[in-house]
Short mmCIF file of C-alpha atoms in Angstrom, two decimals:
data_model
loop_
_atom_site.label_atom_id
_atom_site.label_comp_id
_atom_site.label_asym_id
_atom_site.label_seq_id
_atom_site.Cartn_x
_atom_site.Cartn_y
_atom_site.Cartn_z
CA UNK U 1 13.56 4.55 -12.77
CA UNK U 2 16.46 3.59 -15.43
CA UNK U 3 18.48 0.35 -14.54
CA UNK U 4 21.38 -0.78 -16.79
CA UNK U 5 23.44 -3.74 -15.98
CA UNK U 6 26.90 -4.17 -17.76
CA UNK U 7 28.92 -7.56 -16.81
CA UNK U 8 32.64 -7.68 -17.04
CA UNK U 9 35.01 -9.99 -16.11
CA UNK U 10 39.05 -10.84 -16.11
CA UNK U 11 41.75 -12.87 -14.93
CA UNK U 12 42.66 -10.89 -11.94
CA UNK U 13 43.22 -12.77 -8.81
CA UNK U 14 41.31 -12.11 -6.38
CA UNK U 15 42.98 -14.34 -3.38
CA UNK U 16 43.18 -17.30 -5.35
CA UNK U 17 39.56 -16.94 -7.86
CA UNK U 18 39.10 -15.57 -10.66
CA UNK U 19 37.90 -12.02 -10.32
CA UNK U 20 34.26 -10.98 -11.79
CA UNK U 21 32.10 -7.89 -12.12
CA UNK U 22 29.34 -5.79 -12.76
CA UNK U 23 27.66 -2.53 -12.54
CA UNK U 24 24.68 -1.25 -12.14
CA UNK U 25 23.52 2.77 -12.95
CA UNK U 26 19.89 3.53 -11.18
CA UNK U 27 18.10 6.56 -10.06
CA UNK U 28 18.61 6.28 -6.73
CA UNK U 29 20.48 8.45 -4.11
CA UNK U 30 23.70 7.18 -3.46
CA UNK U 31 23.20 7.01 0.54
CA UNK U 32 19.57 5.02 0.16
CA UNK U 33 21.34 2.79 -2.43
CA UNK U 34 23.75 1.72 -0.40
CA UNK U 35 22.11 1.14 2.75
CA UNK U 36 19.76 -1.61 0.44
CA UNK U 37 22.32 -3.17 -0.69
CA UNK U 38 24.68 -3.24 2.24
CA UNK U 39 21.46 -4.54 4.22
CA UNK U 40 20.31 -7.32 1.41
CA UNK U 41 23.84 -8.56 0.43
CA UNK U 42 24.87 -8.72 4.15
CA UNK U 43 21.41 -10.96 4.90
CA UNK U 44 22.46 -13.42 1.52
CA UNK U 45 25.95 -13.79 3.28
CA UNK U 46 24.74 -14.51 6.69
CA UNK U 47 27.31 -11.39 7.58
CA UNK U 48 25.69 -9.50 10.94
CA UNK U 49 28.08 -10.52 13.60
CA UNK U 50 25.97 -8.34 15.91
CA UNK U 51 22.24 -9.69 16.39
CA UNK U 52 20.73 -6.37 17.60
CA UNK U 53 22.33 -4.49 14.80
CA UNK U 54 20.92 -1.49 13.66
CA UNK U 55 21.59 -0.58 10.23
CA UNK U 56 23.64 -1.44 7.34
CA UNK U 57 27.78 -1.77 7.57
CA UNK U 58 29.26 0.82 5.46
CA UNK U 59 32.89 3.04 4.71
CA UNK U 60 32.21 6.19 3.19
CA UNK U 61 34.55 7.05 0.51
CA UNK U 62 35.87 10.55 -1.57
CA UNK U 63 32.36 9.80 -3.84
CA UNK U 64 30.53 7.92 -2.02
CA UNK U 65 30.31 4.60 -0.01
CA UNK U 66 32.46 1.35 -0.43
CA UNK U 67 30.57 -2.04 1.21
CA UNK U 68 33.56 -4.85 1.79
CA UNK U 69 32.69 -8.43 3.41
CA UNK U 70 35.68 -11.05 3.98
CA UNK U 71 35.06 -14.96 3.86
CA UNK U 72 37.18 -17.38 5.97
CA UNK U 73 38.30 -21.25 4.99
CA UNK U 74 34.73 -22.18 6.23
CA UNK U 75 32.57 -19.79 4.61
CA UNK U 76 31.54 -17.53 7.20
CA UNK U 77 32.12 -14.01 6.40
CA UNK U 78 31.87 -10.65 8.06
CA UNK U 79 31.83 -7.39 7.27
CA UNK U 80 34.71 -4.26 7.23
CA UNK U 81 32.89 -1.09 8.05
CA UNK U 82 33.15 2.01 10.02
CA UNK U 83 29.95 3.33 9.69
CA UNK U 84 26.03 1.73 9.69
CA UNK U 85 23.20 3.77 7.27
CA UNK U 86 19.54 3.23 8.52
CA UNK U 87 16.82 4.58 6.32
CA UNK U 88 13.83 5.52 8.24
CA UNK U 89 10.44 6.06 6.33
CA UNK U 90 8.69 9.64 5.89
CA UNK U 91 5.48 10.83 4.34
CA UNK U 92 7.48 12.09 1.36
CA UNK U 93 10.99 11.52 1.79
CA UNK U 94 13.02 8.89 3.75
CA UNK U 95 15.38 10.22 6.43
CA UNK U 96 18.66 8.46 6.43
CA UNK U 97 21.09 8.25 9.70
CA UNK U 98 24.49 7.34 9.15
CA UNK U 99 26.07 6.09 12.43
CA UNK U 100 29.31 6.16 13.98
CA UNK U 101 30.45 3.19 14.96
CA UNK U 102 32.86 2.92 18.26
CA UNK U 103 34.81 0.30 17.23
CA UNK U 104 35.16 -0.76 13.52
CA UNK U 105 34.31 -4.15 12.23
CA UNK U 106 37.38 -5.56 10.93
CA UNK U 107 36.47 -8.79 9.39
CA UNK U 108 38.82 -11.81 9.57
CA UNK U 109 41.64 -9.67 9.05
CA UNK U 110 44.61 -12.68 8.48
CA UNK U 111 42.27 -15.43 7.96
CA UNK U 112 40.84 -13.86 5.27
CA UNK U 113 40.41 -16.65 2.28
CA UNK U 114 37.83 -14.40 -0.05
CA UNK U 115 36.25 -10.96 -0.91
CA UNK U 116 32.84 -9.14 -1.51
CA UNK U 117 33.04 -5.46 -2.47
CA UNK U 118 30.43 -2.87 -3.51
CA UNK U 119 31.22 0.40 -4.48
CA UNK U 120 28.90 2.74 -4.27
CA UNK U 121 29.48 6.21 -6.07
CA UNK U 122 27.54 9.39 -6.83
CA UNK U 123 26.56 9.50 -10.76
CA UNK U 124 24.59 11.80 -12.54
CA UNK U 125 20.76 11.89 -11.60
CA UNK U 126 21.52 8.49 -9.30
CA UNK U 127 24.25 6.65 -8.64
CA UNK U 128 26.42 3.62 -10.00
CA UNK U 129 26.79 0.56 -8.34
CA UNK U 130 29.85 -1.88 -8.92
CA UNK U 131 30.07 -5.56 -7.68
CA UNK U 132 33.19 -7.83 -7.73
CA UNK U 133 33.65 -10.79 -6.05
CA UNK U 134 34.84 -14.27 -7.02
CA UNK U 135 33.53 -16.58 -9.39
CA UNK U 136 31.49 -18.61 -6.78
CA UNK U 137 30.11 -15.75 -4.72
CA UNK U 138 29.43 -13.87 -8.28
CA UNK U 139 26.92 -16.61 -9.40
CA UNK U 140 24.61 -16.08 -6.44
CA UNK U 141 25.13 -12.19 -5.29
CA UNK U 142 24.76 -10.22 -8.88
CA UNK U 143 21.34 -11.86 -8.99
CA UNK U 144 20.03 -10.80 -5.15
CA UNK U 145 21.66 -7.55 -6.03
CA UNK U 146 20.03 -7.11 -8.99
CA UNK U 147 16.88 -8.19 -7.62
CA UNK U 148 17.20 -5.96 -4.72
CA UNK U 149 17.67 -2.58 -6.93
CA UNK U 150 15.01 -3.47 -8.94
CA UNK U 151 12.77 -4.05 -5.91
CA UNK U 152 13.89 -0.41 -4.60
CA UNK U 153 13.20 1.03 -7.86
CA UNK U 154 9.46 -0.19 -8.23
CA UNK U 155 6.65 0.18 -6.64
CA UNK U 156 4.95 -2.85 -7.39
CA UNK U 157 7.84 -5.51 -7.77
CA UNK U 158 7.18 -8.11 -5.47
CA UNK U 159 9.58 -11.08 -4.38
CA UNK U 160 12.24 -11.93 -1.25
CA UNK U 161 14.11 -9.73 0.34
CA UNK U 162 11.34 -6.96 0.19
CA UNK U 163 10.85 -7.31 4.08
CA UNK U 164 14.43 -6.46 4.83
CA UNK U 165 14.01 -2.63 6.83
CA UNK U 166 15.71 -0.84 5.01
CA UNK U 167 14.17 -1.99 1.34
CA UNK U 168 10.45 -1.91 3.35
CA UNK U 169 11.36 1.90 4.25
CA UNK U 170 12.21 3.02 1.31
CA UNK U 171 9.44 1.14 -0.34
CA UNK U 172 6.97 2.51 2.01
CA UNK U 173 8.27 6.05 1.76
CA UNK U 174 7.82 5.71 -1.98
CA UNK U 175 4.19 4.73 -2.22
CA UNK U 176 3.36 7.50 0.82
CA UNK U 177 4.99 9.92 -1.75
CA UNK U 178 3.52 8.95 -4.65
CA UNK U 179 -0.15 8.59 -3.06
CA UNK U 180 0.55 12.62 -1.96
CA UNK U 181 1.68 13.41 -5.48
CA UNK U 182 -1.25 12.23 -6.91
CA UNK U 183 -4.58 13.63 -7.71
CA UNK U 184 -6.73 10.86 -8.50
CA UNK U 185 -8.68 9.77 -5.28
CA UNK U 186 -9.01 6.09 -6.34
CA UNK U 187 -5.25 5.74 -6.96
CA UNK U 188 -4.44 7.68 -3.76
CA UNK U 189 -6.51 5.33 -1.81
CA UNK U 190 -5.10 2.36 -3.54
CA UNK U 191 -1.64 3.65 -2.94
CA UNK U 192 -2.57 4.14 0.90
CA UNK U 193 -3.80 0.78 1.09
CA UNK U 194 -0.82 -0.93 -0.17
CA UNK U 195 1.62 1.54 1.84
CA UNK U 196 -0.20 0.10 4.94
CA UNK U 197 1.02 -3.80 3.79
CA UNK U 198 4.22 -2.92 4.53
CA UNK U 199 6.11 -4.41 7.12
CA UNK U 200 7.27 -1.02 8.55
CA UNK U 201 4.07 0.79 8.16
CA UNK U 202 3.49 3.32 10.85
CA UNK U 203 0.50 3.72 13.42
CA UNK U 204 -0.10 7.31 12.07
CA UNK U 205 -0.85 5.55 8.60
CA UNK U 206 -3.54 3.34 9.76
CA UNK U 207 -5.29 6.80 11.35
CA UNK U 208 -5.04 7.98 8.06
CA UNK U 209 -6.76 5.11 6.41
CA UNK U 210 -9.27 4.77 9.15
CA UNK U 211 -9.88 8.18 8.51
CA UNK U 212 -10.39 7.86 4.92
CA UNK U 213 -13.12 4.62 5.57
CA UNK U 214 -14.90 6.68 8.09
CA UNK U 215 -15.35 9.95 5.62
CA UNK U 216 -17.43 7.13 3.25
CA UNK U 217 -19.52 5.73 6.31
CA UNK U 218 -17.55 3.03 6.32
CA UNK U 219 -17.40 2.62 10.36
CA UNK U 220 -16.52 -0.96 10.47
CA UNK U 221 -13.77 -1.20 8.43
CA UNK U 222 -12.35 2.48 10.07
CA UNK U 223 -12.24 0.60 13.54
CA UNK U 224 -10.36 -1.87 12.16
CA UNK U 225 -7.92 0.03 10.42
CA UNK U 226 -7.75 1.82 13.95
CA UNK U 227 -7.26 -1.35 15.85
CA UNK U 228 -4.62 -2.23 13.14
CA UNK U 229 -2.63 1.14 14.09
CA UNK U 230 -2.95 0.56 17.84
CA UNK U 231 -0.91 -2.89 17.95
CA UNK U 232 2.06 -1.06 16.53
CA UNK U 233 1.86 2.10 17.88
CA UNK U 234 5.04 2.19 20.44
CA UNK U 235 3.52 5.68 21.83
CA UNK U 236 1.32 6.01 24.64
CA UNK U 237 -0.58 9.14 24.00
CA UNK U 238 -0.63 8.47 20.08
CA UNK U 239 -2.20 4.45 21.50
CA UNK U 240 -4.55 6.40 23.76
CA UNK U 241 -5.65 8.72 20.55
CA UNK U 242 -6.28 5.42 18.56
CA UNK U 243 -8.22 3.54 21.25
CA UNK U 244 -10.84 6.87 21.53
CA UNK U 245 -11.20 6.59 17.64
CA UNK U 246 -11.86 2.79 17.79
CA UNK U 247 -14.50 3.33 20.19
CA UNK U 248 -15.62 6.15 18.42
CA UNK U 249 -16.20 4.08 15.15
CA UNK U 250 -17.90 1.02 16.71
CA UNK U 251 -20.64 2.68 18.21
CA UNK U 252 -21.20 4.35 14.68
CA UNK U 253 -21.53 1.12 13.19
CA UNK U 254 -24.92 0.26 12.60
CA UNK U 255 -26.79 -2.61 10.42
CA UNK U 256 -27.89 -2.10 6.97
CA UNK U 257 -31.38 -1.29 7.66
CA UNK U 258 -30.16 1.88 9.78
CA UNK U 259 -28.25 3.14 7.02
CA UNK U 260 -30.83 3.14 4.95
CA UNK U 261 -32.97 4.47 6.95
CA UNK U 262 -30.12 7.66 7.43
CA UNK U 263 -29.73 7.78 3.51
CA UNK U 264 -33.65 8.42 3.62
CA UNK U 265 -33.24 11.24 6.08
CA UNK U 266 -30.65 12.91 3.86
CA UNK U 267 -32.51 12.55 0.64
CA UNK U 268 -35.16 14.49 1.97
CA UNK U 269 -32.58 17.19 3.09
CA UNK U 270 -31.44 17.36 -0.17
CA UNK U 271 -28.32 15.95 0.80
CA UNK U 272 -27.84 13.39 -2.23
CA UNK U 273 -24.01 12.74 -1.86
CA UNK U 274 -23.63 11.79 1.44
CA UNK U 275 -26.83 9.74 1.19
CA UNK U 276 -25.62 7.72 -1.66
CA UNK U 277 -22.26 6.79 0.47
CA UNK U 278 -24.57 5.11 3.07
CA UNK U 279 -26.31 3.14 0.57
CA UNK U 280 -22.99 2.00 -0.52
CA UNK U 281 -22.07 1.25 2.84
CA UNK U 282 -25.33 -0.77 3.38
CA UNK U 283 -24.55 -2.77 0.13
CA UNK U 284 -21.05 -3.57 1.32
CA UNK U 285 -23.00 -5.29 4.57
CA UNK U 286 -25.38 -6.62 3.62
CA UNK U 287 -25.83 -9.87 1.80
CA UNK U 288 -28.84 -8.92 -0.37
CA UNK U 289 -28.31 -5.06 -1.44
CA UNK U 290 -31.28 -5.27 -4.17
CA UNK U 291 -32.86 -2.34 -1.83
CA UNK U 292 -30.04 -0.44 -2.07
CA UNK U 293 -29.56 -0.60 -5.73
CA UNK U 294 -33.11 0.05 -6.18
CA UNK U 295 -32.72 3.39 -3.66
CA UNK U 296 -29.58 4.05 -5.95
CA UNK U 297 -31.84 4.06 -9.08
CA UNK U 298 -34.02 6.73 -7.86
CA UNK U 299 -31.57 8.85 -6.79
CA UNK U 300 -29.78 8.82 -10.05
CA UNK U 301 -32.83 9.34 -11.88
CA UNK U 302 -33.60 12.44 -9.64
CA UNK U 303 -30.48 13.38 -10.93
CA UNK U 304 -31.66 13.14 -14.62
CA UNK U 305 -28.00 10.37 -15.00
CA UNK U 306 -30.76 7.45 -16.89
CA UNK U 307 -28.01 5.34 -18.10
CA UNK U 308 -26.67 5.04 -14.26
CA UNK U 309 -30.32 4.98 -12.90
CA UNK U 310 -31.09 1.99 -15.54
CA UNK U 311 -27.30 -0.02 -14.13
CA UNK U 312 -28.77 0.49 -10.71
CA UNK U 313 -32.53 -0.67 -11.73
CA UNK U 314 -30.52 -4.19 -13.28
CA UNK U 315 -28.29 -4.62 -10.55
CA UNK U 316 -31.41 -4.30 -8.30
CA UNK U 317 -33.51 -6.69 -10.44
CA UNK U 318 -30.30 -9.63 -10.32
CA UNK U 319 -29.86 -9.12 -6.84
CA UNK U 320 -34.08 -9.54 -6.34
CA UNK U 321 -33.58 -13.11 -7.26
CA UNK U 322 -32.12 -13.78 -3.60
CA UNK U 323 -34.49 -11.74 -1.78
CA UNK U 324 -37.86 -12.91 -2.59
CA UNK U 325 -40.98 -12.41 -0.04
CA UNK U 326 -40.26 -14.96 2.56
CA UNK U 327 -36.35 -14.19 3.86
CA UNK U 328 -35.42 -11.85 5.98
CA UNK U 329 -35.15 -8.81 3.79
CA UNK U 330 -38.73 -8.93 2.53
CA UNK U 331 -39.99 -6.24 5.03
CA UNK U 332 -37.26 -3.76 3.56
CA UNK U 333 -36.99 -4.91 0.08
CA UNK U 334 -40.86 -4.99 -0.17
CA UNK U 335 -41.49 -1.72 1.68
CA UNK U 336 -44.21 0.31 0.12
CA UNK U 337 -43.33 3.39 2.27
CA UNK U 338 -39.97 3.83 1.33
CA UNK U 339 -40.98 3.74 -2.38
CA UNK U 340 -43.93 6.42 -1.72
CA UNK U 341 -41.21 8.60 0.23
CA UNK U 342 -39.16 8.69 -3.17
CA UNK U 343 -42.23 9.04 -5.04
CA UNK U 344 -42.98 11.83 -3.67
CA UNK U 345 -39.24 13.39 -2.88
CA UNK U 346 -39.20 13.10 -6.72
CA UNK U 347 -42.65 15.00 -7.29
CA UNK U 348 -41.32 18.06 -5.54
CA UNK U 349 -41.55 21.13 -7.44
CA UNK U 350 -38.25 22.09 -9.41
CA UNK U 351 -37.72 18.60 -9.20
CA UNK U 352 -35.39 17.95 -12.91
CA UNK U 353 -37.97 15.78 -14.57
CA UNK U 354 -37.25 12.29 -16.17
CA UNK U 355 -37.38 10.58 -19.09
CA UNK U 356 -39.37 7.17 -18.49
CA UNK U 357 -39.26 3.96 -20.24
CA UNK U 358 -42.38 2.97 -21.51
CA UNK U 359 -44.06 -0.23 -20.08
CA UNK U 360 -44.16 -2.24 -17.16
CA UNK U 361 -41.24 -2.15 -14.65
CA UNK U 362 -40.59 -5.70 -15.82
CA UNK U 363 -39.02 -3.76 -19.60
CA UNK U 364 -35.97 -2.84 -17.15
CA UNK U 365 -34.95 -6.44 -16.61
CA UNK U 366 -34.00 -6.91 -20.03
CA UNK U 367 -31.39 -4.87 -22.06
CA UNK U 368 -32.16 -3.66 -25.67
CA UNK U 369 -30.73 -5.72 -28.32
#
């Protein structure tokens, strides 16, 4: 998204200061815009006279929104509105309420001293943004404004004010949106992941994740996900849904030796994928996953993929240094059977045949120069 910032300034009073300016253009709607920055600038000036408040004080206008605050002799200030925007977050696009209010915030009416106001007006493909406010209050809002639109108009920017519930919404809605739009698998998990670190993220997101995990064998880390989604679920049946799948997942967890024990059971169905996603699985618990690399060798080279079968073989033989004869690993990692069951999985008829290197299995240890 485009932002330009253009500064301006004159000698217009504004109740006693001199008057300054700026505006901002950025690719945002005009109603999500100005909920942020209602929200953010109202939080810098300490400007919610109502605790509980829902929402961000706003006055719609012909074009779009104007955002007014009024300062007293003692620096307190409070808002003029007639209206509150909240922006709620959606799998691909935010849903924004704009609420009636019963009786309008006024501000300090007479014992008004100073001004902050934001218009906020449709503009193109976005909308423009324009700040004024006196020379004091200028120094310290254009930058939290600035920072603020740049924060809604990123997806990784980083940095305060990104907790505020409207910014986390539309932040959230953003990375749900872009991890739909994509069709990469590692960047929509990646997206998903970091969708589910913020503050607003939904119960039905953590399902999604834990659902994700468990499609990779990953049972462990799907339970926790589902755990995750059940301390901020506020619905019963949705909690009740959650609690099933958590239970579900932990009795699927199982120790390394299991897995690889299942992955053996699938390579002799023929069922290479799914077996290679509990060897990863095994790796990812267990402390010394030489075995598994070693399994994962094999099963590339049934696949004729050498270069990947000769990564596994080295990963296999730096691991080995931790799991000598002696620990606890040596009855898997030394495991004749195993290595006679691929031997002979391998040996099958219409089996793709390998190329070999020559020598000792030592020769694998050490790359070619």
């Amino acid at each position: 998204m485009l932002l330009l910032a253009v500064t301006t300034s004159s000698c217009t009073i504004w109740l006693g200061s001199d008057e300054q300016a700026m505006q901002w253009h950025v690719a945002l709607p005009t109603d999500a815009a100005a909920a942020i920055v209602s929200a953010a600038l109202s939080a810098d000036l300490y400007a919610e006279p109502i605790a509980a408040a829902s929402g961000a004080p706003i006055t719609p206008s012909e074009h779009g929104y104007r955002i007014e605050w009024t300062g007293d002799a003692r620096g307190n200030w409070l808002p003029i509105a007639s209206h509150r925007l909240v922006l709620r977050a959606g799998r691909r696009d935010a849903r924004i309420e704009q609420i009636e209010l019963g009786k309008q915030l006024v501000g300090f009416r007479s014992r008004t001293t100073q001004r902050v106001l934001v218009e906020v007006v449709t503009a193109g493909n976005g909308c423009t943004l324009r700040l004024w406010a006196s020379a004091s209050e200028f120094e310290r809002l254009a930058p939290a404004m600035q920072r603020t639109l740049l924060l809604a108009c990123s997806l990784d920017g980083s940095g305060p004010g990104l907790a505020e519930a409207n910014l986390a919404a539309w932040r959230l809605t953003r990375l749900l949106a872009a991890a739909n739009g994509t069709s990469d698998p590692d960047r929509h998990d990646n997206l998903m992941r970091r969708a589910a670190r913020q503050p607003t993220a939904p119960g039905w997101l953590f399902h999604d994740l834990a659902q994700m995990a468990a499609s990779n064998s990953q049972f462990a880390e799907a339970a926790n996900y589902v755990s995750r989604g059940m301390l901020i679920e506020t619905d019963s049946l949705a909690r009740a849904r959650l609690a099933r799948l958590a239970h579900d997942f932990a009795k699927r967890t199982v120790e390394p030796p299991d897995l690889r024990a299942r992955a053996l059971d699938l390579i002799r169905s023929g069922d290479v994928e799914t077996a290679e996603k509990l060897l990863h699985s095994a790796r990812r618990a267990d402390l010394r996953p030489a075995i598994d690399y070693r399994l994962l060798g094999r099963l590339h080279r049934r696949r004729g993929d050498e270069m990947a079968a000769f990564a596994a073989e080295l990963l296999a033989r730096e691991y080995d240094a931790d799991s000598r004869p002696g620990n606890r690993n040596v009855g898997i990692a030394m495991d004749r059977g195993i290595t006679e069951q691929m031997r002979q999985i391998s040996s099958r008829p219409g089996v793709r045949a390998s190329t070999r290197l020559r020598g000792s299995d030592r020769v694998l240890a050490t790359l070619p120069r």
